[in-house]
PDB file of C-alpha atoms in Angstrom:
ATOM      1  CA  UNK N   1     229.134  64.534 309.547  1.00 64.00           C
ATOM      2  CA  UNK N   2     230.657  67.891 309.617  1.00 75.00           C
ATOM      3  CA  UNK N   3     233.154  68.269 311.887  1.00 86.00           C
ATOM      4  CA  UNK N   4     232.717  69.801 315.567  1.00 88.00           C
ATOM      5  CA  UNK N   5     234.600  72.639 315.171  1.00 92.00           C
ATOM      6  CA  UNK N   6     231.984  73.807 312.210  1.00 94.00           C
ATOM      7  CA  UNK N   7     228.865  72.834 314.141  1.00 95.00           C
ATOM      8  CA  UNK N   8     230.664  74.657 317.373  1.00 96.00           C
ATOM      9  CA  UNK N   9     231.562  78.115 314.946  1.00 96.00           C
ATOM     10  CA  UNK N  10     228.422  78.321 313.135  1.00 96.00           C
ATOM     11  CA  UNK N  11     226.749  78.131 316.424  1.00 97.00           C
ATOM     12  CA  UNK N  12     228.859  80.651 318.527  1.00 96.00           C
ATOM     13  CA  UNK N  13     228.450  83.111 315.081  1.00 95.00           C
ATOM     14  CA  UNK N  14     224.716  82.148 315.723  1.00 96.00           C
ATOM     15  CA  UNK N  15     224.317  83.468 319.267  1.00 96.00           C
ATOM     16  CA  UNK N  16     226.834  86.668 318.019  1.00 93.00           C
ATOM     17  CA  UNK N  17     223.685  87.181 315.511  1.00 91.00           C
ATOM     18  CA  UNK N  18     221.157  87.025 318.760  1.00 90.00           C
ATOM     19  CA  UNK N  19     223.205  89.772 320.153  1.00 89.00           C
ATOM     20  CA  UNK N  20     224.278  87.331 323.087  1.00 92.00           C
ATOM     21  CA  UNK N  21     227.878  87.824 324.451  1.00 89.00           C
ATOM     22  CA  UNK N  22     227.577  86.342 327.683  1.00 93.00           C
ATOM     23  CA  UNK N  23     229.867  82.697 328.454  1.00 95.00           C
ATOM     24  CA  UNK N  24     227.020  81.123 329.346  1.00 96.00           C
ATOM     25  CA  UNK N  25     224.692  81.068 326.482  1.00 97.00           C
ATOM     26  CA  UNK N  26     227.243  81.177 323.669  1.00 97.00           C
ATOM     27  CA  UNK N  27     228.544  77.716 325.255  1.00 97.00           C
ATOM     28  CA  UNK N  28     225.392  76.371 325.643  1.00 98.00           C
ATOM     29  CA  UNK N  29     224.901  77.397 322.231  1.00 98.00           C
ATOM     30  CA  UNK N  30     227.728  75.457 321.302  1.00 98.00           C
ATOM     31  CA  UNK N  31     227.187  72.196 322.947  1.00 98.00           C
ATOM     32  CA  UNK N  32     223.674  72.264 321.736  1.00 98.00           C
ATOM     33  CA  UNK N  33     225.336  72.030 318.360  1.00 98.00           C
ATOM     34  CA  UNK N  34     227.541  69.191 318.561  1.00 97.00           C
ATOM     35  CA  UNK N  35     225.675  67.260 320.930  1.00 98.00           C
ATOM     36  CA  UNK N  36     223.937  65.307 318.318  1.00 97.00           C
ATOM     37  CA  UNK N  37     226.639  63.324 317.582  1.00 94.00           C
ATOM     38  CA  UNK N  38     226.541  61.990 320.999  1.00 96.00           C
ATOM     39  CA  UNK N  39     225.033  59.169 318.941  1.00 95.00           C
ATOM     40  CA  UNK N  40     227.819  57.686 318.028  1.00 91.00           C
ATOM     41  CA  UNK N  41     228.449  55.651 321.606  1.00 93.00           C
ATOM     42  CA  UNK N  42     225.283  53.988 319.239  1.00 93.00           C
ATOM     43  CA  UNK N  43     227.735  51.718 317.523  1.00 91.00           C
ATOM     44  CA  UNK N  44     229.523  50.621 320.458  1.00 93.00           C
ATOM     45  CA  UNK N  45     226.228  49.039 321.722  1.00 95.00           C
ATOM     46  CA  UNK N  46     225.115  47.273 317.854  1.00 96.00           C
ATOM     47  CA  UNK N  47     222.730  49.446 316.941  1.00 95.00           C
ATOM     48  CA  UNK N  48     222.841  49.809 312.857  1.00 93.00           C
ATOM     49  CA  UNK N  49     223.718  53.361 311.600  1.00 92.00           C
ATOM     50  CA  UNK N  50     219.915  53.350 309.808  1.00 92.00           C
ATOM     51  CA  UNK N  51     217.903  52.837 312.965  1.00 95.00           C
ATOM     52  CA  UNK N  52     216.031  55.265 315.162  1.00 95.00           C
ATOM     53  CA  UNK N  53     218.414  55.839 317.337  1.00 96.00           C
ATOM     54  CA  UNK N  54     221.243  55.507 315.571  1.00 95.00           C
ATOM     55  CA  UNK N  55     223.826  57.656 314.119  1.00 94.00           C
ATOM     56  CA  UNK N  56     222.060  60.959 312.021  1.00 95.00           C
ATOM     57  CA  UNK N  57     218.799  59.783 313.950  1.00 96.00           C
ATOM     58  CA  UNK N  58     216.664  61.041 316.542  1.00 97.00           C
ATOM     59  CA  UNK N  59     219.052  62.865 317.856  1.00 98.00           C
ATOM     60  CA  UNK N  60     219.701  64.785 314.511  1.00 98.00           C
ATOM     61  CA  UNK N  61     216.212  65.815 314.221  1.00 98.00           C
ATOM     62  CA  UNK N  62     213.841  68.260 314.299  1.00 98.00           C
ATOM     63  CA  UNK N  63     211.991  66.726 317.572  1.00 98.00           C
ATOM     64  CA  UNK N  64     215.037  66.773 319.800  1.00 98.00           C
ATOM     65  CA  UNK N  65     215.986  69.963 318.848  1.00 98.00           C
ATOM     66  CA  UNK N  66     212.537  71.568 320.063  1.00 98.00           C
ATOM     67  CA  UNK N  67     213.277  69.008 323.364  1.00 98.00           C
ATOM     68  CA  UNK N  68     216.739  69.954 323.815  1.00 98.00           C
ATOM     69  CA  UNK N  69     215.614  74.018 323.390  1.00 98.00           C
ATOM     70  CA  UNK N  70     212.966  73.838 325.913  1.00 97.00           C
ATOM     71  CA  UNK N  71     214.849  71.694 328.396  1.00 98.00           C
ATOM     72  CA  UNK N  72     217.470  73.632 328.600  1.00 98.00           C
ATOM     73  CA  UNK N  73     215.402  76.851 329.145  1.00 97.00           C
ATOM     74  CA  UNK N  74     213.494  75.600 331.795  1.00 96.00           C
ATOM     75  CA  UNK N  75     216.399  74.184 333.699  1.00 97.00           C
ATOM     76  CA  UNK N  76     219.098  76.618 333.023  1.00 96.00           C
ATOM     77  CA  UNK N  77     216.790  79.392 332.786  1.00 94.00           C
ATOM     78  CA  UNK N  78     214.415  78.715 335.095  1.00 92.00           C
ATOM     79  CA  UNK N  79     214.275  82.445 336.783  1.00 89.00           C
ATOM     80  CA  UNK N  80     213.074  84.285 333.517  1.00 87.00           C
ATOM     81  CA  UNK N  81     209.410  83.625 332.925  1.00 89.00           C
ATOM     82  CA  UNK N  82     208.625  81.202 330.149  1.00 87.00           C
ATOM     83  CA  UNK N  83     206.651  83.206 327.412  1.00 88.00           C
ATOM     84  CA  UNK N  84     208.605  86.404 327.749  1.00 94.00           C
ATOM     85  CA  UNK N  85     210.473  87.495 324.731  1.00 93.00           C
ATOM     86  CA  UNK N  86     214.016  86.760 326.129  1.00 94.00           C
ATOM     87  CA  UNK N  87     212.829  83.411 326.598  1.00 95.00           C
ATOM     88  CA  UNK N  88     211.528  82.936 323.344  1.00 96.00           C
ATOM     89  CA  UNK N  89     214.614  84.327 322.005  1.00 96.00           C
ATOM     90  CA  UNK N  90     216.692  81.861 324.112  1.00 97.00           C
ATOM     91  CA  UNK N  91     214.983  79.185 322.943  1.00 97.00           C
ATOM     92  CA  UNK N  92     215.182  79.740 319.448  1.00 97.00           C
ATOM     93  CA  UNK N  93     218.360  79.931 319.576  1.00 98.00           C
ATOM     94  CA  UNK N  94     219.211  76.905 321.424  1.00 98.00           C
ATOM     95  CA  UNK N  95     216.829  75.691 319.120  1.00 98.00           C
ATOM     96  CA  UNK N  96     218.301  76.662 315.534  1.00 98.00           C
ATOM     97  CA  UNK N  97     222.013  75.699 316.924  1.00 98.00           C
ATOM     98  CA  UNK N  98     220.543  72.081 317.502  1.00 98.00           C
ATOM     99  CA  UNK N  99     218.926  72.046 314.288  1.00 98.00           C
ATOM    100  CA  UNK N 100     221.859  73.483 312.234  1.00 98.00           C
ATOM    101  CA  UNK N 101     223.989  70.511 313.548  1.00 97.00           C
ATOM    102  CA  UNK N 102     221.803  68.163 311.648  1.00 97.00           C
ATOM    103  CA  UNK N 103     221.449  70.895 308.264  1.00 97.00           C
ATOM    104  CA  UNK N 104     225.286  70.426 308.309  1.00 97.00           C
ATOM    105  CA  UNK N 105     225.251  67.428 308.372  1.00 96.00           C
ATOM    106  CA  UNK N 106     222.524  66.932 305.478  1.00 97.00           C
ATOM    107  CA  UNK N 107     225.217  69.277 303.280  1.00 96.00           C
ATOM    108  CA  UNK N 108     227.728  66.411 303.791  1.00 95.00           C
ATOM    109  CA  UNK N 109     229.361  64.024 300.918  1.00 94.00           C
ATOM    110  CA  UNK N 110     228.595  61.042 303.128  1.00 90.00           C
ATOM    111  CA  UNK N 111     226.646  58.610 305.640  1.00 88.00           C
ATOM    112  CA  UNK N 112     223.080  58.030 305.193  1.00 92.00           C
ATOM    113  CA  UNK N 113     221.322  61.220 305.413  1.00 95.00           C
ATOM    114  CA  UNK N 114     219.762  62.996 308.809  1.00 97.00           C
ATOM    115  CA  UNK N 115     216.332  61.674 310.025  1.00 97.00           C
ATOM    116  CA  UNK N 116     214.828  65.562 310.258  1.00 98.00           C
ATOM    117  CA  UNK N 117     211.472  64.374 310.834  1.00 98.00           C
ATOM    118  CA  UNK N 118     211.890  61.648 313.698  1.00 97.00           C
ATOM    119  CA  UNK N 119     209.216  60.083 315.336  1.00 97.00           C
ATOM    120  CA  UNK N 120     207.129  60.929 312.589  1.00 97.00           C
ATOM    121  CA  UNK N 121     209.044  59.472 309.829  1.00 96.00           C
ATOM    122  CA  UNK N 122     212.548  57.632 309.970  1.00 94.00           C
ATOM    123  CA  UNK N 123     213.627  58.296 306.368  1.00 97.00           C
ATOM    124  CA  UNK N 124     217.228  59.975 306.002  1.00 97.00           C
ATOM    125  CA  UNK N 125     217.582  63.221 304.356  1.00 97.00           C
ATOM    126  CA  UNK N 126     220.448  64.769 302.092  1.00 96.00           C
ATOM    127  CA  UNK N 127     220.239  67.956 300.594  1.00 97.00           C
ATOM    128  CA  UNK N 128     220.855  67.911 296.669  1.00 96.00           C
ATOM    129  CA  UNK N 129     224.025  70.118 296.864  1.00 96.00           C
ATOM    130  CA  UNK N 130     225.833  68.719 299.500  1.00 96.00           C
ATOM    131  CA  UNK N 131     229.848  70.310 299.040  1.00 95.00           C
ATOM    132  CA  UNK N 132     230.689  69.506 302.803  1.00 95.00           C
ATOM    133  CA  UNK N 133     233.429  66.521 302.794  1.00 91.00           C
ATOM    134  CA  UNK N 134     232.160  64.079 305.602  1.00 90.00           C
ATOM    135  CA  UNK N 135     234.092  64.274 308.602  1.00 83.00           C
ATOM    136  CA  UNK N 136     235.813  60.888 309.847  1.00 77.00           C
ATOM    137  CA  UNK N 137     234.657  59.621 313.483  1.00 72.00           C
ATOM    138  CA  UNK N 138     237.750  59.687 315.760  1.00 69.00           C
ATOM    139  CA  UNK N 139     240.500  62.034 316.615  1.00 71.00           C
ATOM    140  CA  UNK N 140     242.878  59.570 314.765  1.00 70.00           C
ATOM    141  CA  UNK N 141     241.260  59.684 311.609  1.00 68.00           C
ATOM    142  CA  UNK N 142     240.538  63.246 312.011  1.00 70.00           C
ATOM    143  CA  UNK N 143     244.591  64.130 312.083  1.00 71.00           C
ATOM    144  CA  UNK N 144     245.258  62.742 308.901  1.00 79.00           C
ATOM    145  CA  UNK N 145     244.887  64.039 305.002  1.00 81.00           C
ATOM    146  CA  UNK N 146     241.079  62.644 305.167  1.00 79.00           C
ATOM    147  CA  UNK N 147     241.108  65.343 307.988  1.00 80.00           C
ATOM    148  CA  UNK N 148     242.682  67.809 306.074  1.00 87.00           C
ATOM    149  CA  UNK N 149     240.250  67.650 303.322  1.00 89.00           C
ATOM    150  CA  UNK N 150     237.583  68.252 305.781  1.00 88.00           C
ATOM    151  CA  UNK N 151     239.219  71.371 307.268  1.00 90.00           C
ATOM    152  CA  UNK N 152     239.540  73.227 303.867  1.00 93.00           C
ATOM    153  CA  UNK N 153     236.023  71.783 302.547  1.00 95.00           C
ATOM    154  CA  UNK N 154     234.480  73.485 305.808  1.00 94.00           C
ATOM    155  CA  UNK N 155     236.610  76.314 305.613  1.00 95.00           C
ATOM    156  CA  UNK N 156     235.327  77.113 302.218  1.00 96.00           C
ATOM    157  CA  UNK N 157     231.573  76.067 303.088  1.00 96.00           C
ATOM    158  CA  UNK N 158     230.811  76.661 306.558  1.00 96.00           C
ATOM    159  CA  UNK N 159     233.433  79.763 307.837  1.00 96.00           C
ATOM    160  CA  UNK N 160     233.371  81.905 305.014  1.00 97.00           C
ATOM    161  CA  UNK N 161     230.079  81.874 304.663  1.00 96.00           C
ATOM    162  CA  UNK N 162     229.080  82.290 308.437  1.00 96.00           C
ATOM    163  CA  UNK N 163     231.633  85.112 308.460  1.00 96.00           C
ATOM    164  CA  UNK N 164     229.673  86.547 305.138  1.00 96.00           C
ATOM    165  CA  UNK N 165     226.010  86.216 307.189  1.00 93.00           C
ATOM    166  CA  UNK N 166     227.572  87.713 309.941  1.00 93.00           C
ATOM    167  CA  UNK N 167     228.851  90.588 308.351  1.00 93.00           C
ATOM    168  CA  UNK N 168     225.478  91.682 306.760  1.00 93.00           C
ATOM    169  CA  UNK N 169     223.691  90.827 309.712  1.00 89.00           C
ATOM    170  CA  UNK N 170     226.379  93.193 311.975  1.00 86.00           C
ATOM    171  CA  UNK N 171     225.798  96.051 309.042  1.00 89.00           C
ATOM    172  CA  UNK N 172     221.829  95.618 308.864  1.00 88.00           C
ATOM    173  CA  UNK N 173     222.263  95.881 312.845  1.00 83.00           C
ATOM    174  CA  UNK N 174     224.042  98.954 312.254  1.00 84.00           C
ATOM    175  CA  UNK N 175     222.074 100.350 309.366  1.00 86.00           C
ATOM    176  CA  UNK N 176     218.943 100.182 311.494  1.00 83.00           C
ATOM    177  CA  UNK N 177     220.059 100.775 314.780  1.00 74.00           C
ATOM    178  CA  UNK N 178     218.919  97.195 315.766  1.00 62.00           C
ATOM    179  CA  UNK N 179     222.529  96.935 318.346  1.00 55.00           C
ATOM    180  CA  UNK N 180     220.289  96.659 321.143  1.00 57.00           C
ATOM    181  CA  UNK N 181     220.602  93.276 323.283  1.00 57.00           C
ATOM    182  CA  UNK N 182     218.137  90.776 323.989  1.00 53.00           C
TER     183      UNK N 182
END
């Protein structure tokens, strides 16, 4: 897995891209994209990384992220009508931050691949260039060189080139006149 601070920066440079500045979404933005690893309490109860529901599974995939999206727009959201275009908008972006957690992920050196396409199919997905060095699980084994590897590996994978996107998203913005908030 990539590490949360990558899922938690793509996603808040994400949101910047919607045009959203407010705490509230740009969190939930965030959460939505390291929440998928809340699979992990999956080993402390014996279920095998390669099931279902275990780590990289269901909650990696496409399916939960469309749940996830939708859930939290009609709880947390619940004033703004559901097929407006601020609630589209909303929900596509909870939506992609979910998703990128798992496209991380996919870009990683190691595990088992992410199950994209839970229920329908269970098989685990890599992507053929995957330059991302897989994060350990555990603050412990996070603070150490293995750590450190990871750090520079998503420095050079993830940051710079969410800061690049950014950038020529900011100057289309600005080239256009497309500033205006959702």
């Amino acid at each position: 897995m990539a590490s949360a601070f990558s899922h938690g920066f793509l996603a808040f440079f994400l949101g910047k891209a919607f045009n959203y500045s407010g705490w509230k979404v740009l969190s939930l933005g965030i959460f939505c994209s390291v929440l998928p690893d809340i699979d992990v309490i999956a080993f402390k109860f014996g279920i095998p990384y390669a099931h279902p529901f275990g780590h990289r599974g269901f909650t990696h995939s496409i399916f939960f992220a469309i749940v996830l999206s939708v859930t939290i727009k009609v709880f947390l959201f619940y004033k703004e009508a559901f097929f407006t275009k601020k609630s589209c908008y909303l929900i596509l972006f909870f939506f992609l931050a979910t998703l990128s957690h798992g496209v991380l992920d996919a870009a990683t050196n190691g595990g088992l691949g992410v199950a994209f396409f839970f229920p329908i199919d269970n098989t685990r997905y890599f992507f053929t260039y995957r330059p991302i060095q897989v994060s350990p699980i555990g603050i412990k084994n996070f603070l150490s060189e293995w750590g450190f590897r990871v750090v520079l590996s998503e420095i050079k994978f993830v940051v710079f080139p969410t800061l690049f996107f950014f950038l020529i998203i900011y100057l289309i913005k600005k080239l256009f006149r497309l500033d205006r908030n959702i």
